PDB file of C-alpha atoms and ligand atoms in Angstrom:
ATOM      1  CA  MET E 976      31.078 194.925 257.319  1.00  0.00           C
ATOM      2  CA  LYS E 977      31.451 193.433 253.795  1.00  0.00           C
ATOM      3  CA  THR E 978      34.945 191.642 253.338  1.00  0.00           C
ATOM      4  CA  GLY E 979      36.691 189.975 250.710  1.00  0.00           C
ATOM      5  CA  ARG E 980      38.167 186.554 250.161  1.00  0.00           C
ATOM      6  CA  ALA E 981      39.449 184.953 253.328  1.00  0.00           C
ATOM      7  CA  GLY E 982      37.651 187.923 255.260  1.00  0.00           C
ATOM      8  CA  ARG E 983      40.464 190.224 254.282  1.00  0.00           C
ATOM      9  CA  LEU E 984      39.589 193.991 253.302  1.00  0.00           C
ATOM     10  CA  ILE E 985      41.294 195.754 250.504  1.00  0.00           C
ATOM     11  CA  VAL E 986      41.083 199.595 250.771  1.00  0.00           C
ATOM     12  CA  GLY E 987      42.347 201.887 248.221  1.00  0.00           C
ATOM     13  CA  ASN E 988      43.525 205.423 249.303  1.00  0.00           C
ATOM     14  CA  TRP E 989      43.735 207.907 246.510  1.00  0.00           C
ATOM     15  CA  LYS E 990      45.089 210.803 248.451  1.00  0.00           C
ATOM     16  CA  MET E 991      45.080 214.057 246.333  1.00  0.00           C
ATOM     17  CA  ASN E 992      44.955 212.093 243.058  1.00  0.00           C
ATOM     18  CA  GLY E 993      42.013 211.620 240.657  1.00  0.00           C
ATOM     19  CA  THR E 994      39.906 213.583 238.333  1.00  0.00           C
ATOM     20  CA  ARG E 995      36.688 212.773 236.536  1.00  0.00           C
ATOM     21  CA  ALA E 996      38.873 210.607 234.244  1.00  0.00           C
ATOM     22  CA  ALA E 997      39.612 208.490 236.874  1.00  0.00           C
ATOM     23  CA  LEU E 998      36.183 207.278 237.238  1.00  0.00           C
ATOM     24  CA  ALA E 999      36.630 204.479 234.811  1.00  0.00           C
ATOM     25  CA  GLU E1000      39.067 203.133 237.353  1.00  0.00           C
ATOM     26  CA  ILE E1001      36.129 202.547 239.827  1.00  0.00           C
ATOM     27  CA  ARG E1002      33.977 201.475 236.960  1.00  0.00           C
ATOM     28  CA  ALA E1003      36.644 198.560 236.456  1.00  0.00           C
ATOM     29  CA  MET E1004      37.014 197.923 240.179  1.00  0.00           C
ATOM     30  CA  ALA E1005      33.299 196.930 240.199  1.00  0.00           C
ATOM     31  CA  ALA E1006      34.347 193.778 238.091  1.00  0.00           C
ATOM     32  CA  ARG E1007      34.561 192.551 242.016  1.00  0.00           C
ATOM     33  CA  ASP E1008      32.187 193.286 244.883  1.00  0.00           C
ATOM     34  CA  ASP E1009      34.610 193.354 247.716  1.00  0.00           C
ATOM     35  CA  LEU E1010      37.040 196.792 247.152  1.00  0.00           C
ATOM     36  CA  TRP E1011      36.939 199.877 249.194  1.00  0.00           C
ATOM     37  CA  VAL E1012      38.113 202.928 247.829  1.00  0.00           C
ATOM     38  CA  ALA E1013      38.543 206.344 249.379  1.00  0.00           C
ATOM     39  CA  PRO E1014      38.692 208.757 246.533  1.00  0.00           C
ATOM     40  CA  PRO E1015      39.278 212.826 247.021  1.00  0.00           C
ATOM     41  CA  PHE E1016      35.990 214.325 248.209  1.00  0.00           C
ATOM     42  CA  THR E1017      35.095 215.861 244.885  1.00  0.00           C
ATOM     43  CA  LEU E1018      34.970 212.597 243.229  1.00  0.00           C
ATOM     44  CA  ILE E1019      32.888 210.796 246.244  1.00  0.00           C
ATOM     45  CA  HIS E1020      29.310 211.237 244.467  1.00  0.00           C
ATOM     46  CA  ALA E1021      30.233 210.354 241.052  1.00  0.00           C
ATOM     47  CA  ALA E1022      32.426 207.344 242.529  1.00  0.00           C
ATOM     48  CA  LEU E1023      29.608 205.883 243.983  1.00  0.00           C
ATOM     49  CA  GLU E1024      27.290 205.961 240.766  1.00  0.00           C
ATOM     50  CA  ALA E1025      30.738 204.458 238.779  1.00  0.00           C
ATOM     51  CA  GLY E1026      30.956 201.835 241.393  1.00  0.00           C
ATOM     52  CA  GLY E1027      27.348 200.983 241.036  1.00  0.00           C
ATOM     53  CA  GLY E1028      27.044 199.714 244.585  1.00  0.00           C
ATOM     54  CA  ARG E1029      29.730 196.942 244.201  1.00  0.00           C
ATOM     55  CA  VAL E1030      32.528 199.522 245.382  1.00  0.00           C
ATOM     56  CA  ARG E1031      32.318 200.830 248.441  1.00  0.00           C
ATOM     57  CA  ILE E1032      33.336 204.419 248.963  1.00  0.00           C
ATOM     58  CA  GLY E1033      34.625 206.406 251.959  1.00  0.00           C
ATOM     59  CA  GLY E1034      36.488 209.587 252.899  1.00  0.00           C
ATOM     60  CA  GLN E1035      40.121 210.226 253.454  1.00  0.00           C
ATOM     61  CA  ASP E1036      39.261 212.323 256.259  1.00  0.00           C
ATOM     62  CA  SER E1037      36.253 214.117 258.092  1.00  0.00           C
ATOM     63  CA  HIS E1038      35.520 216.930 260.497  1.00  0.00           C
ATOM     64  CA  VAL E1039      34.921 216.310 264.108  1.00  0.00           C
ATOM     65  CA  ARG E1040      31.543 218.132 263.891  1.00  0.00           C
ATOM     66  CA  ASP E1041      28.633 217.481 261.838  1.00  0.00           C
ATOM     67  CA  PHE E1042      27.987 221.260 260.457  1.00  0.00           C
ATOM     68  CA  GLY E1043      29.046 224.710 261.298  1.00  0.00           C
ATOM     69  CA  ALA E1044      31.786 227.487 260.261  1.00  0.00           C
ATOM     70  CA  HIS E1045      34.757 225.548 259.277  1.00  0.00           C
ATOM     71  CA  THR E1046      35.511 226.490 255.605  1.00  0.00           C
ATOM     72  CA  GLY E1047      36.816 224.079 253.624  1.00  0.00           C
ATOM     73  CA  CYS E1048      36.037 220.940 255.730  1.00  0.00           C
ATOM     74  CA  VAL E1049      33.865 217.883 255.313  1.00  0.00           C
ATOM     75  CA  SER E1050      31.852 216.128 257.940  1.00  0.00           C
ATOM     76  CA  ALA E1051      31.386 212.532 258.681  1.00  0.00           C
ATOM     77  CA  ALA E1052      27.533 213.226 258.439  1.00  0.00           C
ATOM     78  CA  MET E1053      28.094 214.925 254.932  1.00  0.00           C
ATOM     79  CA  LEU E1054      29.891 211.731 253.780  1.00  0.00           C
ATOM     80  CA  ALA E1055      27.107 209.398 255.063  1.00  0.00           C
ATOM     81  CA  ASP E1056      24.489 211.501 253.500  1.00  0.00           C
ATOM     82  CA  LEU E1057      25.981 211.153 250.007  1.00  0.00           C
ATOM     83  CA  GLY E1058      26.267 207.191 250.704  1.00  0.00           C
ATOM     84  CA  ALA E1059      29.714 206.854 251.691  1.00  0.00           C
ATOM     85  CA  SER E1060      30.095 204.292 253.973  1.00  0.00           C
ATOM     86  CA  PHE E1061      33.408 204.569 255.801  1.00  0.00           C
ATOM     87  CA  VAL E1062      36.011 207.076 256.582  1.00  0.00           C
ATOM     88  CA  ILE E1063      39.941 206.834 257.243  1.00  0.00           C
ATOM     89  CA  VAL E1064      40.946 209.095 260.198  1.00  0.00           C
ATOM     90  CA  GLY E1065      44.402 209.821 261.471  1.00  0.00           C
ATOM     91  CA  HIS E1066      46.361 209.034 258.414  1.00  0.00           C
ATOM     92  CA  SER E1067      49.881 210.042 259.088  1.00  0.00           C
ATOM     93  CA  GLU E1068      49.986 212.411 255.979  1.00  0.00           C
ATOM     94  CA  ARG E1069      47.145 214.260 258.006  1.00  0.00           C
ATOM     95  CA  ARG E1070      48.716 213.786 261.493  1.00  0.00           C
ATOM     96  CA  SER E1071      52.073 215.531 259.846  1.00  0.00           C
ATOM     97  CA  ASP E1072      50.629 217.862 257.224  1.00  0.00           C
ATOM     98  CA  GLN E1073      47.631 219.140 259.349  1.00  0.00           C
ATOM     99  CA  ARG E1074      49.090 218.610 262.872  1.00  0.00           C
ATOM    100  CA  GLU E1075      46.282 216.298 264.118  1.00  0.00           C
ATOM    101  CA  SER E1076      46.460 214.994 267.424  1.00  0.00           C
ATOM    102  CA  ASP E1077      45.587 211.838 269.049  1.00  0.00           C
ATOM    103  CA  ALA E1078      42.860 213.706 270.655  1.00  0.00           C
ATOM    104  CA  GLU E1079      41.415 215.179 267.508  1.00  0.00           C
ATOM    105  CA  VAL E1080      41.783 211.557 265.674  1.00  0.00           C
ATOM    106  CA  ARG E1081      39.589 210.101 268.436  1.00  0.00           C
ATOM    107  CA  ALA E1082      37.118 212.828 268.183  1.00  0.00           C
ATOM    108  CA  LYS E1083      36.794 212.244 264.206  1.00  0.00           C
ATOM    109  CA  ALA E1084      36.237 208.711 264.825  1.00  0.00           C
ATOM    110  CA  HIS E1085      33.614 209.190 267.428  1.00  0.00           C
ATOM    111  CA  ALA E1086      32.093 211.854 264.566  1.00  0.00           C
ATOM    112  CA  GLY E1087      32.522 208.970 262.021  1.00  0.00           C
ATOM    113  CA  GLN E1088      30.778 206.368 264.279  1.00  0.00           C
ATOM    114  CA  ALA E1089      27.939 208.790 264.868  1.00  0.00           C
ATOM    115  CA  ALA E1090      27.210 208.746 261.313  1.00  0.00           C
ATOM    116  CA  GLU E1091      27.017 205.023 261.133  1.00  0.00           C
ATOM    117  CA  LEU E1092      30.447 204.932 258.880  1.00  0.00           C
ATOM    118  CA  ASP E1093      32.905 202.364 259.224  1.00  0.00           C
ATOM    119  CA  VAL E1094      36.277 204.069 260.795  1.00  0.00           C
ATOM    120  CA  ILE E1095      39.532 203.228 259.616  1.00  0.00           C
ATOM    121  CA  LEU E1096      41.943 204.572 262.366  1.00  0.00           C
ATOM    122  CA  CYS E1097      45.731 204.799 261.139  1.00  0.00           C
ATOM    123  CA  VAL E1098      48.859 204.254 263.555  1.00  0.00           C
ATOM    124  CA  GLY E1099      52.213 204.051 262.544  1.00  0.00           C
ATOM    125  CA  GLU E1100      55.909 204.869 263.772  1.00  0.00           C
ATOM    126  CA  THR E1101      58.580 207.029 261.649  1.00  0.00           C
ATOM    127  CA  LEU E1102      61.603 205.522 260.918  1.00  0.00           C
ATOM    128  CA  GLU E1103      63.593 207.466 263.695  1.00  0.00           C
ATOM    129  CA  GLN E1104      61.241 206.208 265.934  1.00  0.00           C
ATOM    130  CA  ARG E1105      61.513 202.622 264.705  1.00  0.00           C
ATOM    131  CA  ASP E1106      65.511 202.943 264.834  1.00  0.00           C
ATOM    132  CA  ALA E1107      65.461 204.144 268.430  1.00  0.00           C
ATOM    133  CA  GLY E1108      63.546 201.062 269.293  1.00  0.00           C
ATOM    134  CA  ARG E1109      60.428 202.708 270.083  1.00  0.00           C
ATOM    135  CA  ALA E1110      58.007 201.305 267.416  1.00  0.00           C
ATOM    136  CA  GLU E1111      55.829 199.622 269.659  1.00  0.00           C
ATOM    137  CA  ALA E1112      55.808 202.165 272.140  1.00  0.00           C
ATOM    138  CA  VAL E1113      55.024 205.002 269.909  1.00  0.00           C
ATOM    139  CA  VAL E1114      52.073 203.034 268.451  1.00  0.00           C
ATOM    140  CA  ALA E1115      50.638 201.806 271.660  1.00  0.00           C
ATOM    141  CA  ASP E1116      50.546 205.716 272.717  1.00  0.00           C
ATOM    142  CA  GLN E1117      48.891 206.401 269.389  1.00  0.00           C
ATOM    143  CA  LEU E1118      46.134 203.620 269.848  1.00  0.00           C
ATOM    144  CA  MET E1119      45.518 204.675 273.390  1.00  0.00           C
ATOM    145  CA  GLY E1120      45.130 208.217 272.596  1.00  0.00           C
ATOM    146  CA  SER E1121      43.237 207.898 269.450  1.00  0.00           C
ATOM    147  CA  LEU E1122      40.751 204.788 269.793  1.00  0.00           C
ATOM    148  CA  PRO E1123      36.971 205.555 270.326  1.00  0.00           C
ATOM    149  CA  ASP E1124      35.296 204.487 273.229  1.00  0.00           C
ATOM    150  CA  ASP E1125      33.379 201.864 271.463  1.00  0.00           C
ATOM    151  CA  PRO E1126      34.552 199.516 268.763  1.00  0.00           C
ATOM    152  CA  ALA E1127      31.579 199.541 266.725  1.00  0.00           C
ATOM    153  CA  GLY E1128      32.682 199.383 263.007  1.00  0.00           C
ATOM    154  CA  LEU E1129      36.450 200.260 263.727  1.00  0.00           C
ATOM    155  CA  ILE E1130      39.144 199.080 261.659  1.00  0.00           C
ATOM    156  CA  ILE E1131      42.938 199.822 262.538  1.00  0.00           C
ATOM    157  CA  ALA E1132      45.418 200.161 259.638  1.00  0.00           C
ATOM    158  CA  TYR E1133      48.987 200.102 260.756  1.00  0.00           C
ATOM    159  CA  GLU E1134      50.976 202.145 258.463  1.00  0.00           C
ATOM    160  CA  PRO E1135      54.776 202.711 259.036  1.00  0.00           C
ATOM    161  CA  VAL E1136      55.433 206.016 258.250  1.00  0.00           C
ATOM    162  CA  TRP E1137      58.865 205.396 256.418  1.00  0.00           C
ATOM    163  CA  ALA E1138      56.845 202.483 254.130  1.00  0.00           C
ATOM    164  CA  ILE E1139      54.239 204.908 252.843  1.00  0.00           C
ATOM    165  CA  GLY E1140      54.908 205.468 249.203  1.00  0.00           C
ATOM    166  CA  THR E1141      58.770 204.531 249.410  1.00  0.00           C
ATOM    167  CA  GLY E1142      58.745 201.029 248.069  1.00  0.00           C
ATOM    168  CA  ARG E1143      60.056 199.732 251.446  1.00  0.00           C
ATOM    169  CA  THR E1144      58.103 197.415 253.632  1.00  0.00           C
ATOM    170  CA  PRO E1145      58.842 196.064 256.931  1.00  0.00           C
ATOM    171  CA  THR E1146      59.490 192.337 257.180  1.00  0.00           C
ATOM    172  CA  VAL E1147      56.853 189.990 257.668  1.00  0.00           C
ATOM    173  CA  ALA E1148      58.263 189.259 260.927  1.00  0.00           C
ATOM    174  CA  ASP E1149      58.219 192.811 261.873  1.00  0.00           C
ATOM    175  CA  VAL E1150      54.606 193.129 260.559  1.00  0.00           C
ATOM    176  CA  GLY E1151      53.522 190.103 262.645  1.00  0.00           C
ATOM    177  CA  ALA E1152      55.188 191.355 265.848  1.00  0.00           C
ATOM    178  CA  MET E1153      53.410 194.905 265.333  1.00  0.00           C
ATOM    179  CA  HIS E1154      50.010 193.368 264.453  1.00  0.00           C
ATOM    180  CA  ALA E1155      50.160 190.797 267.323  1.00  0.00           C
ATOM    181  CA  HIS E1156      51.007 194.045 269.729  1.00  0.00           C
ATOM    182  CA  ILE E1157      48.132 196.040 268.316  1.00  0.00           C
ATOM    183  CA  ARG E1158      45.782 193.224 268.805  1.00  0.00           C
ATOM    184  CA  ALA E1159      46.883 192.750 272.452  1.00  0.00           C
ATOM    185  CA  ARG E1160      45.879 196.205 273.112  1.00  0.00           C
ATOM    186  CA  LEU E1161      42.592 195.981 271.482  1.00  0.00           C
ATOM    187  CA  VAL E1162      41.626 192.870 273.658  1.00  0.00           C
ATOM    188  CA  ALA E1163      42.750 194.979 276.613  1.00  0.00           C
ATOM    189  CA  GLN E1164      40.737 197.771 275.647  1.00  0.00           C
ATOM    190  CA  PHE E1165      37.392 196.274 274.034  1.00  0.00           C
ATOM    191  CA  GLY E1166      37.798 192.339 275.329  1.00  0.00           C
ATOM    192  CA  ASP E1167      36.265 189.734 272.921  1.00  0.00           C
ATOM    193  CA  ALA E1168      34.928 193.012 270.422  1.00  0.00           C
ATOM    194  CA  GLY E1169      38.970 193.943 270.161  1.00  0.00           C
ATOM    195  CA  ALA E1170      39.659 190.242 269.193  1.00  0.00           C
ATOM    196  CA  ALA E1171      37.438 190.702 265.897  1.00  0.00           C
ATOM    197  CA  LEU E1172      38.294 194.084 264.775  1.00  0.00           C
ATOM    198  CA  PRO E1173      40.446 193.977 261.467  1.00  0.00           C
ATOM    199  CA  ILE E1174      43.945 195.354 261.690  1.00  0.00           C
ATOM    200  CA  LEU E1175      44.910 196.337 258.002  1.00  0.00           C
ATOM    201  CA  TYR E1176      48.899 196.759 256.950  1.00  0.00           C
ATOM    202  CA  GLY E1177      49.670 199.805 254.928  1.00  0.00           C
ATOM    203  CA  GLY E1178      52.727 200.915 253.253  1.00  0.00           C
ATOM    204  CA  SER E1179      53.943 200.366 249.749  1.00  0.00           C
ATOM    205  CA  VAL E1180      51.642 197.285 249.385  1.00  0.00           C
ATOM    206  CA  ASN E1181      51.636 196.116 245.621  1.00  0.00           C
ATOM    207  CA  PRO E1182      50.676 193.336 243.653  1.00  0.00           C
ATOM    208  CA  GLY E1183      54.105 191.655 244.034  1.00  0.00           C
ATOM    209  CA  ASN E1184      54.190 191.566 247.729  1.00  0.00           C
ATOM    210  CA  ALA E1185      50.608 191.345 248.823  1.00  0.00           C
ATOM    211  CA  ALA E1186      50.521 187.760 249.013  1.00  0.00           C
ATOM    212  CA  ALA E1187      53.219 187.747 251.783  1.00  0.00           C
ATOM    213  CA  LEU E1188      51.986 190.615 253.685  1.00  0.00           C
ATOM    214  CA  LEU E1189      48.456 189.459 253.605  1.00  0.00           C
ATOM    215  CA  ALA E1190      49.406 185.711 255.040  1.00  0.00           C
ATOM    216  CA  VAL E1191      50.997 187.333 258.061  1.00  0.00           C
ATOM    217  CA  PRO E1192      48.941 186.440 261.231  1.00  0.00           C
ATOM    218  CA  GLU E1193      46.469 189.278 262.284  1.00  0.00           C
ATOM    219  CA  VAL E1194      47.117 190.878 258.881  1.00  0.00           C
ATOM    220  CA  GLY E1195      43.335 191.576 258.134  1.00  0.00           C
ATOM    221  CA  GLY E1196      43.670 193.323 254.758  1.00  0.00           C
ATOM    222  CA  ALA E1197      45.491 196.160 253.304  1.00  0.00           C
ATOM    223  CA  LEU E1198      45.072 199.952 252.761  1.00  0.00           C
ATOM    224  CA  VAL E1199      46.533 200.757 249.817  1.00  0.00           C
ATOM    225  CA  GLY E1200      48.038 204.208 248.178  1.00  0.00           C
ATOM    226  CA  GLY E1201      49.648 204.383 245.143  1.00  0.00           C
ATOM    227  CA  ALA E1202      48.916 201.091 243.719  1.00  0.00           C
ATOM    228  CA  SER E1203      45.232 201.323 244.299  1.00  0.00           C
ATOM    229  CA  LEU E1204      45.037 204.328 241.574  1.00  0.00           C
ATOM    230  CA  THR E1205      44.186 201.687 238.815  1.00  0.00           C
ATOM    231  CA  ALA E1206      41.692 198.765 238.856  1.00  0.00           C
ATOM    232  CA  ALA E1207      44.260 196.490 237.591  1.00  0.00           C
ATOM    233  CA  GLY E1208      46.361 197.129 240.649  1.00  0.00           C
ATOM    234  CA  LEU E1209      44.002 197.010 243.325  1.00  0.00           C
ATOM    235  CA  ILE E1210      42.150 193.793 241.790  1.00  0.00           C
ATOM    236  CA  ALA E1211      45.765 192.188 241.513  1.00  0.00           C
ATOM    237  CA  ILE E1212      46.101 192.779 245.313  1.00  0.00           C
ATOM    238  CA  ALA E1213      42.890 191.607 245.944  1.00  0.00           C
ATOM    239  CA  GLU E1214      43.294 188.401 243.940  1.00  0.00           C
ATOM    240  CA  ALA E1215      46.679 187.805 245.820  1.00  0.00           C
ATOM    241  CA  VAL E1216      44.768 187.225 249.220  1.00  0.00           C
ATOM    242  CA  PRO E1217      45.638 183.750 250.458  1.00  0.00           C
ATOM    243  CA  ASP E1218      42.997 181.386 251.108  1.00  0.00           C
TER     244      ASP E1218
HETATM  245  P1  PGA K2198      51.273 203.709 249.561  1.00  0.00           P
HETATM  246  O1  PGA K2198      50.406 204.672 250.727  1.00  0.00           O
HETATM  247  O2  PGA K2198      50.809 202.470 249.445  1.00  0.00           O
HETATM  248  O3  PGA K2198      51.447 204.606 248.329  1.00  0.00           O
HETATM  249  O4  PGA K2198      52.621 203.491 250.588  1.00  0.00           O
HETATM  250  C1  PGA K2198      49.651 203.789 251.738  1.00  0.00           C
HETATM  251  C2  PGA K2198      48.865 204.696 252.644  1.00  0.00           C
HETATM  252  O5  PGA K2198      49.427 205.748 252.959  1.00  0.00           O
HETATM  253  O6  PGA K2198      47.505 204.581 252.849  1.00  0.00           O
END
C-alpha cells in the first residue's frame, strides 16, 4: 500500500460531487504521487487517466456481490477491473441514507478484499451518542460488527458523524483516545497485523487543522471530504503532514 510522508495516507472522498470539469483537479493532484481520491463512479475511468498512474483512484462504495441483478449498483470486481485500487465501505452517510448495517458493511469489506482492493472501513459515533458517553462503545460495536475476517489491505477511518461537513472537529485528546481504543480492538482481533493497520481520522479536516490532527499518535492519515474537492486543498493537507 503506497503511503505518503511519514507513512500517512491522505485520501479524498468527493461524495456526490464532480463532473468532467473536475478532472482538472485530479490532473493537478498528480503533482504528487501519494494522494488517494474516491471520485463518483462516473469519473473513475477518466480520473485514472487524468491521474496518470500517480493518483490512486478508488470507489466510495461497492456491492456485496460481484455481478448480478442489482440495478444501479457497482461491484468491487468492476472497480478492480477498471484499475481502481481501493474502496470505501461503511461511510456514515451510507449507513444512514442507505440504512447499511454492520453485517452488510462487513460483507462489502470481504467483497473488496476478494477483488484485491484496499478497503477503507469507516466507523464513528453521532453527537447524541458522544454526549451520552457512549462514543467508545458505539465505535467498538461498529468495528466488531463490520471488521472482515482477515486484515489484508484493511484501513480503518474514524469519522465522528457530527464532525463530517460541519467544520467541527473533536479535540486532539479525544481523537487520540478514540484511535488508541480502535488500535486496542484491532490488536485484540488481528494480533501483530492489527498493530500495523492504518487508522485515518475524518471529519472537517482542512489545511488549517491537518497538522495538529495528523500529529496525534495513532492517526495514520486523513479521510477528507469538502477540502479534497480541489487539488490545492488536498495538496495543502498532504503538505501539512508532520515529519
Ligand atoms: P468532510 O467529510 O471532510 O467534508 O467533513 C469527511 C468524510 O465524510 O469523509
